[in-house]
mmCIF file of N, CA, C and O in Angstrom:
data_model
loop_
_atom_site.group_PDB
_atom_site.id
_atom_site.type_symbol
_atom_site.label_atom_id
_atom_site.label_comp_id
_atom_site.label_asym_id
_atom_site.label_seq_id
_atom_site.Cartn_x
_atom_site.Cartn_y
_atom_site.Cartn_z
ATOM 1 N N MET A 1 116.379 77.051 101.660
ATOM 2 C CA MET A 1 116.735 77.712 100.427
ATOM 3 C C MET A 1 115.672 78.747 100.084
ATOM 4 O O MET A 1 114.486 78.472 100.185
ATOM 5 N N VAL A 2 116.098 79.910 99.679
ATOM 6 C CA VAL A 2 115.192 80.989 99.313
ATOM 7 C C VAL A 2 115.208 81.131 97.794
ATOM 8 O O VAL A 2 116.264 81.300 97.194
ATOM 9 N N LYS A 3 114.027 81.040 97.193
ATOM 10 C CA LYS A 3 113.923 81.232 95.745
ATOM 11 C C LYS A 3 113.731 82.709 95.454
ATOM 12 O O LYS A 3 113.110 83.427 96.238
ATOM 13 N N ASN A 4 114.245 83.153 94.327
ATOM 14 C CA ASN A 4 114.073 84.545 93.934
ATOM 15 C C ASN A 4 112.598 84.900 93.815
ATOM 16 O O ASN A 4 111.796 84.077 93.388
ATOM 17 N N LYS A 5 112.291 86.103 94.213
ATOM 18 C CA LYS A 5 110.955 86.683 94.144
ATOM 19 C C LYS A 5 109.947 86.000 95.072
ATOM 20 O O LYS A 5 108.751 86.118 94.879
ATOM 21 N N SER A 6 110.424 85.297 96.101
ATOM 22 C CA SER A 6 109.530 84.748 97.119
ATOM 23 C C SER A 6 108.964 85.893 97.943
ATOM 24 O O SER A 6 109.577 86.946 98.078
ATOM 25 N N VAL A 7 107.781 85.667 98.497
ATOM 26 C CA VAL A 7 107.124 86.687 99.316
ATOM 27 C C VAL A 7 107.095 86.207 100.765
ATOM 28 O O VAL A 7 106.584 85.121 101.052
ATOM 29 N N PHE A 8 107.654 87.016 101.652
ATOM 30 C CA PHE A 8 107.693 86.678 103.064
ATOM 31 C C PHE A 8 106.979 87.738 103.890
ATOM 32 O O PHE A 8 107.145 88.930 103.648
ATOM 33 N N LEU A 9 106.235 87.289 104.861
ATOM 34 C CA LEU A 9 105.622 88.172 105.850
ATOM 35 C C LEU A 9 106.492 88.094 107.098
ATOM 36 O O LEU A 9 106.752 86.997 107.599
ATOM 37 N N ILE A 10 106.960 89.234 107.570
ATOM 38 C CA ILE A 10 107.797 89.272 108.773
ATOM 39 C C ILE A 10 107.082 90.102 109.831
ATOM 40 O O ILE A 10 106.864 91.300 109.651
ATOM 41 N N THR A 11 106.716 89.456 110.940
ATOM 42 C CA THR A 11 106.150 90.196 112.064
ATOM 43 C C THR A 11 107.310 90.651 112.943
ATOM 44 O O THR A 11 108.306 89.946 113.082
ATOM 45 N N GLY A 12 107.206 91.832 113.501
ATOM 46 C CA GLY A 12 108.329 92.378 114.269
ATOM 47 C C GLY A 12 109.496 92.691 113.359
ATOM 48 O O GLY A 12 110.658 92.569 113.739
ATOM 49 N N GLY A 13 109.185 93.102 112.142
ATOM 50 C CA GLY A 13 110.192 93.314 111.115
ATOM 51 C C GLY A 13 111.131 94.485 111.359
ATOM 52 O O GLY A 13 112.136 94.613 110.681
ATOM 53 N N GLY A 14 110.827 95.318 112.327
ATOM 54 C CA GLY A 14 111.700 96.447 112.628
ATOM 55 C C GLY A 14 112.696 96.172 113.736
ATOM 56 O O GLY A 14 113.603 96.966 113.970
ATOM 57 N N GLY A 15 112.558 95.046 114.401
ATOM 58 C CA GLY A 15 113.481 94.690 115.479
ATOM 59 C C GLY A 15 114.817 94.206 114.929
ATOM 60 O O GLY A 15 115.038 94.148 113.718
ATOM 61 N N ARG A 16 115.724 93.859 115.824
ATOM 62 C CA ARG A 16 117.069 93.457 115.388
ATOM 63 C C ARG A 16 117.049 92.206 114.504
ATOM 64 O O ARG A 16 117.678 92.177 113.453
ATOM 65 N N ILE A 17 116.336 91.183 114.933
ATOM 66 C CA ILE A 17 116.298 89.947 114.151
ATOM 67 C C ILE A 17 115.482 90.144 112.877
ATOM 68 O O ILE A 17 115.910 89.781 111.782
ATOM 69 N N GLY A 18 114.293 90.733 113.009
ATOM 70 C CA GLY A 18 113.425 90.940 111.859
ATOM 71 C C GLY A 18 114.051 91.809 110.787
ATOM 72 O O GLY A 18 113.985 91.504 109.598
ATOM 73 N N SER A 19 114.687 92.904 111.189
ATOM 74 C CA SER A 19 115.300 93.801 110.198
ATOM 75 C C SER A 19 116.516 93.147 109.541
ATOM 76 O O SER A 19 116.750 93.326 108.344
ATOM 77 N N SER A 20 117.273 92.374 110.296
ATOM 78 C CA SER A 20 118.419 91.661 109.710
ATOM 79 C C SER A 20 117.954 90.645 108.671
ATOM 80 O O SER A 20 118.536 90.539 107.584
ATOM 81 N N LEU A 21 116.902 89.912 109.008
ATOM 82 C CA LEU A 21 116.350 88.946 108.054
ATOM 83 C C LEU A 21 115.791 89.645 106.826
ATOM 84 O O LEU A 21 115.970 89.183 105.694
ATOM 85 N N ALA A 22 115.119 90.762 107.030
ATOM 86 C CA ALA A 22 114.546 91.510 105.909
ATOM 87 C C ALA A 22 115.643 91.932 104.935
ATOM 88 O O ALA A 22 115.520 91.736 103.715
ATOM 89 N N LYS A 23 116.707 92.499 105.451
ATOM 90 C CA LYS A 23 117.795 92.956 104.583
ATOM 91 C C LYS A 23 118.443 91.789 103.842
ATOM 92 O O LYS A 23 118.796 91.904 102.664
ATOM 93 N N LYS A 24 118.594 90.658 104.504
ATOM 94 C CA LYS A 24 119.197 89.485 103.872
ATOM 95 C C LYS A 24 118.272 88.924 102.790
ATOM 96 O O LYS A 24 118.720 88.576 101.689
ATOM 97 N N LEU A 25 116.978 88.856 103.064
ATOM 98 C CA LEU A 25 116.031 88.326 102.077
ATOM 99 C C LEU A 25 115.961 89.212 100.837
ATOM 100 O O LEU A 25 115.760 88.717 99.722
ATOM 101 N N LEU A 26 116.136 90.509 101.004
ATOM 102 C CA LEU A 26 116.124 91.407 99.848
ATOM 103 C C LEU A 26 117.297 91.135 98.909
ATOM 104 O O LEU A 26 117.218 91.391 97.711
ATOM 105 N N GLU A 27 118.368 90.562 99.433
ATOM 106 C CA GLU A 27 119.501 90.174 98.586
ATOM 107 C C GLU A 27 119.110 89.067 97.609
ATOM 108 O O GLU A 27 119.753 88.887 96.578
ATOM 109 N N PHE A 28 118.059 88.318 97.926
ATOM 110 C CA PHE A 28 117.550 87.245 97.073
ATOM 111 C C PHE A 28 116.370 87.713 96.223
ATOM 112 O O PHE A 28 115.616 86.900 95.705
ATOM 113 N N ASP A 29 116.199 89.031 96.121
ATOM 114 C CA ASP A 29 115.121 89.621 95.330
ATOM 115 C C ASP A 29 113.742 89.212 95.866
ATOM 116 O O ASP A 29 112.787 89.064 95.110
ATOM 117 N N SER A 30 113.655 89.011 97.173
ATOM 118 C CA SER A 30 112.379 88.653 97.802
ATOM 119 C C SER A 30 111.478 89.875 97.898
ATOM 120 O O SER A 30 111.925 91.016 97.837
ATOM 121 N N ARG A 31 110.206 89.613 98.064
ATOM 122 C CA ARG A 31 109.207 90.636 98.337
ATOM 123 C C ARG A 31 108.856 90.494 99.813
ATOM 124 O O ARG A 31 108.671 89.381 100.295
ATOM 125 N N LEU A 32 108.747 91.606 100.528
ATOM 126 C CA LEU A 32 108.549 91.539 101.971
ATOM 127 C C LEU A 32 107.309 92.297 102.411
ATOM 128 O O LEU A 32 107.077 93.426 101.982
ATOM 129 N N ILE A 33 106.569 91.665 103.289
ATOM 130 C CA ILE A 33 105.438 92.274 103.977
ATOM 131 C C ILE A 33 105.909 92.407 105.421
ATOM 132 O O ILE A 33 106.077 91.403 106.113
ATOM 133 N N ILE A 34 106.168 93.625 105.850
ATOM 134 C CA ILE A 34 106.804 93.851 107.146
ATOM 135 C C ILE A 34 105.811 94.502 108.100
ATOM 136 O O ILE A 34 105.361 95.618 107.870
ATOM 137 N N GLY A 35 105.482 93.779 109.155
ATOM 138 C CA GLY A 35 104.603 94.308 110.193
ATOM 139 C C GLY A 35 105.421 94.750 111.391
ATOM 140 O O GLY A 35 106.308 94.019 111.845
ATOM 141 N N GLU A 36 105.146 95.941 111.874
ATOM 142 C CA GLU A 36 105.891 96.486 113.025
ATOM 143 C C GLU A 36 105.039 97.528 113.729
ATOM 144 O O GLU A 36 104.467 98.401 113.089
ATOM 145 N N LYS A 37 104.980 97.428 115.045
ATOM 146 C CA LYS A 37 104.197 98.360 115.861
ATOM 147 C C LYS A 37 104.883 99.723 116.007
ATOM 148 O O LYS A 37 104.230 100.760 116.036
ATOM 149 N N ASP A 38 106.190 99.725 116.070
ATOM 150 C CA ASP A 38 106.965 100.932 116.357
ATOM 151 C C ASP A 38 107.320 101.671 115.066
ATOM 152 O O ASP A 38 108.155 101.216 114.282
ATOM 153 N N ILE A 39 106.721 102.822 114.846
ATOM 154 C CA ILE A 39 106.941 103.598 113.620
ATOM 155 C C ILE A 39 108.391 104.045 113.486
ATOM 156 O O ILE A 39 108.921 104.128 112.372
ATOM 157 N N LEU A 40 109.070 104.296 114.598
ATOM 158 C CA LEU A 40 110.481 104.698 114.524
ATOM 159 C C LEU A 40 111.352 103.568 113.978
ATOM 160 O O LEU A 40 112.309 103.816 113.235
ATOM 161 N N LYS A 41 111.024 102.342 114.333
ATOM 162 C CA LYS A 41 111.770 101.194 113.806
ATOM 163 C C LYS A 41 111.533 101.031 112.311
ATOM 164 O O LYS A 41 112.444 100.669 111.565
ATOM 165 N N ILE A 42 110.301 101.298 111.862
ATOM 166 C CA ILE A 42 110.009 101.230 110.429
ATOM 167 C C ILE A 42 110.818 102.281 109.684
ATOM 168 O O ILE A 42 111.432 101.999 108.652
ATOM 169 N N LYS A 43 110.838 103.504 110.205
ATOM 170 C CA LYS A 43 111.591 104.575 109.558
ATOM 171 C C LYS A 43 113.078 104.238 109.489
ATOM 172 O O LYS A 43 113.731 104.465 108.472
ATOM 173 N N LYS A 44 113.610 103.681 110.563
ATOM 174 C CA LYS A 44 115.024 103.303 110.596
ATOM 175 C C LYS A 44 115.313 102.215 109.554
ATOM 176 O O LYS A 44 116.307 102.297 108.825
ATOM 177 N N LEU A 45 114.443 101.219 109.464
ATOM 178 C CA LEU A 45 114.639 100.140 108.498
ATOM 179 C C LEU A 45 114.551 100.671 107.068
ATOM 180 O O LEU A 45 115.351 100.300 106.220
ATOM 181 N N LYS A 46 113.614 101.559 106.819
ATOM 182 C CA LYS A 46 113.482 102.131 105.471
ATOM 183 C C LYS A 46 114.767 102.848 105.051
ATOM 184 O O LYS A 46 115.164 102.793 103.885
ATOM 185 N N LYS A 47 115.428 103.513 105.986
ATOM 186 C CA LYS A 47 116.682 104.209 105.688
ATOM 187 C C LYS A 47 117.816 103.226 105.383
ATOM 188 O O LYS A 47 118.744 103.549 104.648
ATOM 189 N N GLN A 48 117.731 102.016 105.947
ATOM 190 C CA GLN A 48 118.789 101.024 105.771
ATOM 191 C C GLN A 48 118.631 100.206 104.488
ATOM 192 O O GLN A 48 119.555 99.515 104.081
ATOM 193 N N ILE A 49 117.462 100.291 103.872
ATOM 194 C CA ILE A 49 117.183 99.516 102.666
ATOM 195 C C ILE A 49 117.458 100.379 101.437
ATOM 196 O O ILE A 49 117.065 101.543 101.393
ATOM 197 N N ASP A 50 118.130 99.798 100.448
ATOM 198 C CA ASP A 50 118.367 100.498 99.177
ATOM 199 C C ASP A 50 117.046 100.987 98.605
ATOM 200 O O ASP A 50 116.037 100.281 98.667
ATOM 201 N N LYS A 51 117.082 102.160 97.990
ATOM 202 C CA LYS A 51 115.859 102.724 97.405
ATOM 203 C C LYS A 51 115.265 101.796 96.355
ATOM 204 O O LYS A 51 114.053 101.683 96.244
ATOM 205 N N LYS A 52 116.109 101.102 95.606
ATOM 206 C CA LYS A 52 115.593 100.196 94.569
ATOM 207 C C LYS A 52 114.841 99.006 95.190
ATOM 208 O O LYS A 52 113.956 98.447 94.566
ATOM 209 N N ASN A 53 115.174 98.648 96.415
ATOM 210 C CA ASN A 53 114.508 97.531 97.077
ATOM 211 C C ASN A 53 113.257 97.941 97.842
ATOM 212 O O ASN A 53 112.467 97.089 98.224
ATOM 213 N N LEU A 54 113.069 99.226 98.071
ATOM 214 C CA LEU A 54 111.884 99.669 98.807
ATOM 215 C C LEU A 54 110.594 99.291 98.088
ATOM 216 O O LEU A 54 109.578 99.032 98.724
ATOM 217 N N LYS A 55 110.641 99.212 96.759
ATOM 218 C CA LYS A 55 109.451 98.835 96.000
ATOM 219 C C LYS A 55 109.055 97.376 96.265
ATOM 220 O O LYS A 55 107.925 96.981 96.006
ATOM 221 N N ASN A 56 109.991 96.598 96.780
ATOM 222 C CA ASN A 56 109.731 95.194 97.092
ATOM 223 C C ASN A 56 109.263 94.995 98.537
ATOM 224 O O ASN A 56 109.162 93.871 98.999
ATOM 225 N N CYS A 57 108.994 96.104 99.225
ATOM 226 C CA CYS A 57 108.579 96.042 100.627
ATOM 227 C C CYS A 57 107.214 96.701 100.810
ATOM 228 O O CYS A 57 106.927 97.736 100.214
ATOM 229 N N PHE A 58 106.407 96.081 101.646
ATOM 230 C CA PHE A 58 105.146 96.666 102.084
ATOM 231 C C PHE A 58 105.231 96.762 103.603
ATOM 232 O O PHE A 58 105.396 95.753 104.287
ATOM 233 N N PHE A 59 105.143 97.970 104.124
ATOM 234 C CA PHE A 59 105.251 98.198 105.563
ATOM 235 C C PHE A 59 103.865 98.400 106.162
ATOM 236 O O PHE A 59 103.037 99.110 105.593
ATOM 237 N N PHE A 60 103.640 97.786 107.308
ATOM 238 C CA PHE A 60 102.348 97.834 107.980
ATOM 239 C C PHE A 60 102.580 98.216 109.436
ATOM 240 O O PHE A 60 103.190 97.460 110.189
ATOM 241 N N HIS A 61 102.131 99.401 109.806
ATOM 242 C CA HIS A 61 102.356 99.926 111.158
ATOM 243 C C HIS A 61 101.092 99.748 111.993
ATOM 244 O O HIS A 61 100.192 100.589 111.971
ATOM 245 N N LYS A 62 101.020 98.631 112.684
ATOM 246 C CA LYS A 62 99.889 98.340 113.584
ATOM 247 C C LYS A 62 100.366 97.392 114.676
ATOM 248 O O LYS A 62 101.394 96.742 114.572
ATOM 249 N N ASP A 63 99.562 97.276 115.706
ATOM 250 C CA ASP A 63 99.811 96.339 116.801
ATOM 251 C C ASP A 63 99.395 94.942 116.347
ATOM 252 O O ASP A 63 98.210 94.663 116.175
ATOM 253 N N LEU A 64 100.355 94.060 116.142
ATOM 254 C CA LEU A 64 100.071 92.720 115.629
ATOM 255 C C LEU A 64 99.702 91.722 116.720
ATOM 256 O O LEU A 64 99.616 90.526 116.447
ATOM 257 N N THR A 65 99.450 92.197 117.923
ATOM 258 C CA THR A 65 98.889 91.306 118.944
ATOM 259 C C THR A 65 97.363 91.298 118.842
ATOM 260 O O THR A 65 96.713 90.548 119.552
ATOM 261 N N LYS A 66 96.821 92.099 117.949
ATOM 262 C CA LYS A 66 95.369 92.175 117.707
ATOM 263 C C LYS A 66 95.047 91.381 116.444
ATOM 264 O O LYS A 66 95.600 91.634 115.374
ATOM 265 N N ILE A 67 94.124 90.425 116.559
ATOM 266 C CA ILE A 67 93.805 89.515 115.458
ATOM 267 C C ILE A 67 93.319 90.242 114.211
ATOM 268 O O ILE A 67 93.665 89.871 113.091
ATOM 269 N N ASN A 68 92.529 91.299 114.373
ATOM 270 C CA ASN A 68 92.035 92.033 113.207
ATOM 271 C C ASN A 68 93.164 92.695 112.435
ATOM 272 O O ASN A 68 93.108 92.792 111.206
ATOM 273 N N ASN A 69 94.196 93.148 113.140
ATOM 274 C CA ASN A 69 95.356 93.745 112.465
ATOM 275 C C ASN A 69 96.143 92.687 111.691
ATOM 276 O O ASN A 69 96.655 92.960 110.603
ATOM 277 N N ILE A 70 96.237 91.493 112.239
ATOM 278 C CA ILE A 70 96.925 90.402 111.537
ATOM 279 C C ILE A 70 96.173 90.045 110.263
ATOM 280 O O ILE A 70 96.771 89.882 109.195
ATOM 281 N N LYS A 71 94.857 89.938 110.366
ATOM 282 C CA LYS A 71 94.037 89.630 109.185
ATOM 283 C C LYS A 71 94.201 90.701 108.118
ATOM 284 O O LYS A 71 94.325 90.393 106.925
ATOM 285 N N LYS A 72 94.216 91.950 108.534
ATOM 286 C CA LYS A 72 94.368 93.059 107.595
ATOM 287 C C LYS A 72 95.751 93.022 106.943
ATOM 288 O O LYS A 72 95.883 93.250 105.736
ATOM 289 N N LEU A 73 96.779 92.735 107.729
ATOM 290 C CA LEU A 73 98.140 92.640 107.197
ATOM 291 C C LEU A 73 98.219 91.556 106.125
ATOM 292 O O LEU A 73 98.778 91.775 105.046
ATOM 293 N N ILE A 74 97.662 90.402 106.409
ATOM 294 C CA ILE A 74 97.684 89.293 105.442
ATOM 295 C C ILE A 74 96.920 89.683 104.180
ATOM 296 O O ILE A 74 97.405 89.500 103.059
ATOM 297 N N PHE A 75 95.730 90.256 104.348
ATOM 298 C CA PHE A 75 94.915 90.665 103.211
ATOM 299 C C PHE A 75 95.652 91.678 102.334
ATOM 300 O O PHE A 75 95.738 91.524 101.110
ATOM 301 N N LEU A 76 96.199 92.717 102.957
ATOM 302 C CA LEU A 76 96.887 93.763 102.196
ATOM 303 C C LEU A 76 98.178 93.252 101.546
ATOM 304 O O LEU A 76 98.526 93.656 100.438
ATOM 305 N N GLY A 77 98.863 92.358 102.247
ATOM 306 C CA GLY A 77 100.085 91.779 101.682
ATOM 307 C C GLY A 77 99.802 90.949 100.447
ATOM 308 O O GLY A 77 100.508 91.057 99.430
ATOM 309 N N ILE A 78 98.758 90.130 100.508
ATOM 310 C CA ILE A 78 98.379 89.323 99.340
ATOM 311 C C ILE A 78 97.875 90.224 98.221
ATOM 312 O O ILE A 78 98.170 89.990 97.045
ATOM 313 N N LYS A 79 97.155 91.263 98.583
ATOM 314 C CA LYS A 79 96.676 92.214 97.569
ATOM 315 C C LYS A 79 97.862 92.862 96.845
ATOM 316 O O LYS A 79 97.834 93.048 95.632
ATOM 317 N N LYS A 80 98.908 93.185 97.580
ATOM 318 C CA LYS A 80 100.088 93.845 96.997
ATOM 319 C C LYS A 80 100.932 92.893 96.153
ATOM 320 O O LYS A 80 101.349 93.234 95.044
ATOM 321 N N PHE A 81 101.208 91.683 96.665
ATOM 322 C CA PHE A 81 102.149 90.778 96.006
ATOM 323 C C PHE A 81 101.523 89.510 95.426
ATOM 324 O O PHE A 81 102.208 88.725 94.782
ATOM 325 N N GLY A 82 100.247 89.275 95.685
ATOM 326 C CA GLY A 82 99.556 88.138 95.087
ATOM 327 C C GLY A 82 99.662 86.822 95.837
ATOM 328 O O GLY A 82 98.943 85.877 95.532
ATOM 329 N N LYS A 83 100.546 86.749 96.815
ATOM 330 C CA LYS A 83 100.742 85.497 97.557
ATOM 331 C C LYS A 83 101.626 85.755 98.764
ATOM 332 O O LYS A 83 102.216 86.821 98.905
ATOM 333 N N ILE A 84 101.718 84.747 99.619
ATOM 334 C CA ILE A 84 102.694 84.729 100.717
ATOM 335 C C ILE A 84 103.329 83.342 100.698
ATOM 336 O O ILE A 84 102.626 82.332 100.806
ATOM 337 N N ASP A 85 104.646 83.286 100.545
ATOM 338 C CA ASP A 85 105.350 82.009 100.497
ATOM 339 C C ASP A 85 105.827 81.546 101.870
ATOM 340 O O ASP A 85 106.018 80.351 102.087
ATOM 341 N N GLY A 86 106.032 82.489 102.784
ATOM 342 C CA GLY A 86 106.522 82.120 104.105
ATOM 343 C C GLY A 86 106.257 83.209 105.117
ATOM 344 O O GLY A 86 106.092 84.378 104.767
ATOM 345 N N VAL A 87 106.190 82.790 106.374
ATOM 346 C CA VAL A 87 105.953 83.716 107.484
ATOM 347 C C VAL A 87 107.108 83.577 108.460
ATOM 348 O O VAL A 87 107.488 82.462 108.826
ATOM 349 N N ILE A 88 107.651 84.703 108.878
ATOM 350 C CA ILE A 88 108.740 84.717 109.852
ATOM 351 C C ILE A 88 108.243 85.510 111.061
ATOM 352 O O ILE A 88 107.941 86.697 110.951
ATOM 353 N N TYR A 89 108.152 84.834 112.174
ATOM 354 C CA TYR A 89 107.586 85.430 113.387
ATOM 355 C C TYR A 89 108.718 85.952 114.280
ATOM 356 O O TYR A 89 109.435 85.169 114.907
ATOM 357 N N CYS A 90 108.877 87.258 114.296
ATOM 358 C CA CYS A 90 109.892 87.897 115.144
ATOM 359 C C CYS A 90 109.234 88.845 116.139
ATOM 360 O O CYS A 90 109.913 89.675 116.747
ATOM 361 N N LEU A 91 107.957 88.723 116.287
ATOM 362 C CA LEU A 91 107.190 89.605 117.162
ATOM 363 C C LEU A 91 107.454 89.268 118.617
ATOM 364 O O LEU A 91 107.481 88.095 119.001
ATOM 365 N N TYR A 92 107.679 90.277 119.396
ATOM 366 C CA TYR A 92 107.834 90.111 120.829
ATOM 367 C C TYR A 92 106.681 90.840 121.504
ATOM 368 O O TYR A 92 106.754 92.058 121.704
ATOM 369 N N PRO A 93 105.590 90.129 121.779
ATOM 370 C CA PRO A 93 104.461 90.810 122.404
ATOM 371 C C PRO A 93 104.778 91.161 123.856
ATOM 372 O O PRO A 93 105.296 90.335 124.602
ATOM 373 N N PHE A 94 104.515 92.383 124.200
ATOM 374 C CA PHE A 94 104.758 92.811 125.568
ATOM 375 C C PHE A 94 103.651 93.737 125.985
ATOM 376 O O PHE A 94 102.912 94.276 125.179
ATOM 377 N N SER A 95 103.550 93.936 127.242
ATOM 378 C CA SER A 95 102.526 94.801 127.786
ATOM 379 C C SER A 95 103.156 96.115 128.195
ATOM 380 O O SER A 95 104.269 96.166 128.710
ATOM 381 N N ASP A 96 102.442 97.196 127.960
ATOM 382 C CA ASP A 96 102.912 98.505 128.391
ATOM 383 C C ASP A 96 102.601 98.751 129.864
ATOM 384 O O ASP A 96 102.957 99.788 130.402
ATOM 385 N N ALA A 97 101.940 97.815 130.488
ATOM 386 C CA ALA A 97 101.526 97.959 131.893
ATOM 387 C C ALA A 97 102.674 97.831 132.843
ATOM 388 O O ALA A 97 103.675 97.268 132.609
#
């Protein structure tokens, strides 16, 4: 069950699963901290979200396979919304090699 105004951190939030969950959670008036490495996916997701709901989203464009980026994401997300109620891991770490 999702309570209104819950704060969720979604890693891989621009992918198919992450973006679908993000849009659904916004229907419950949730606040979202969305981490995504691919800036094009972030831009696409921003276009799919109602303008009134964009204020409930914090987007973080960094490589979340790096521990310092994860720490920064958590810090900035808590700074923005005051808490994190849940974490949804949709990150697919892959190598460019």
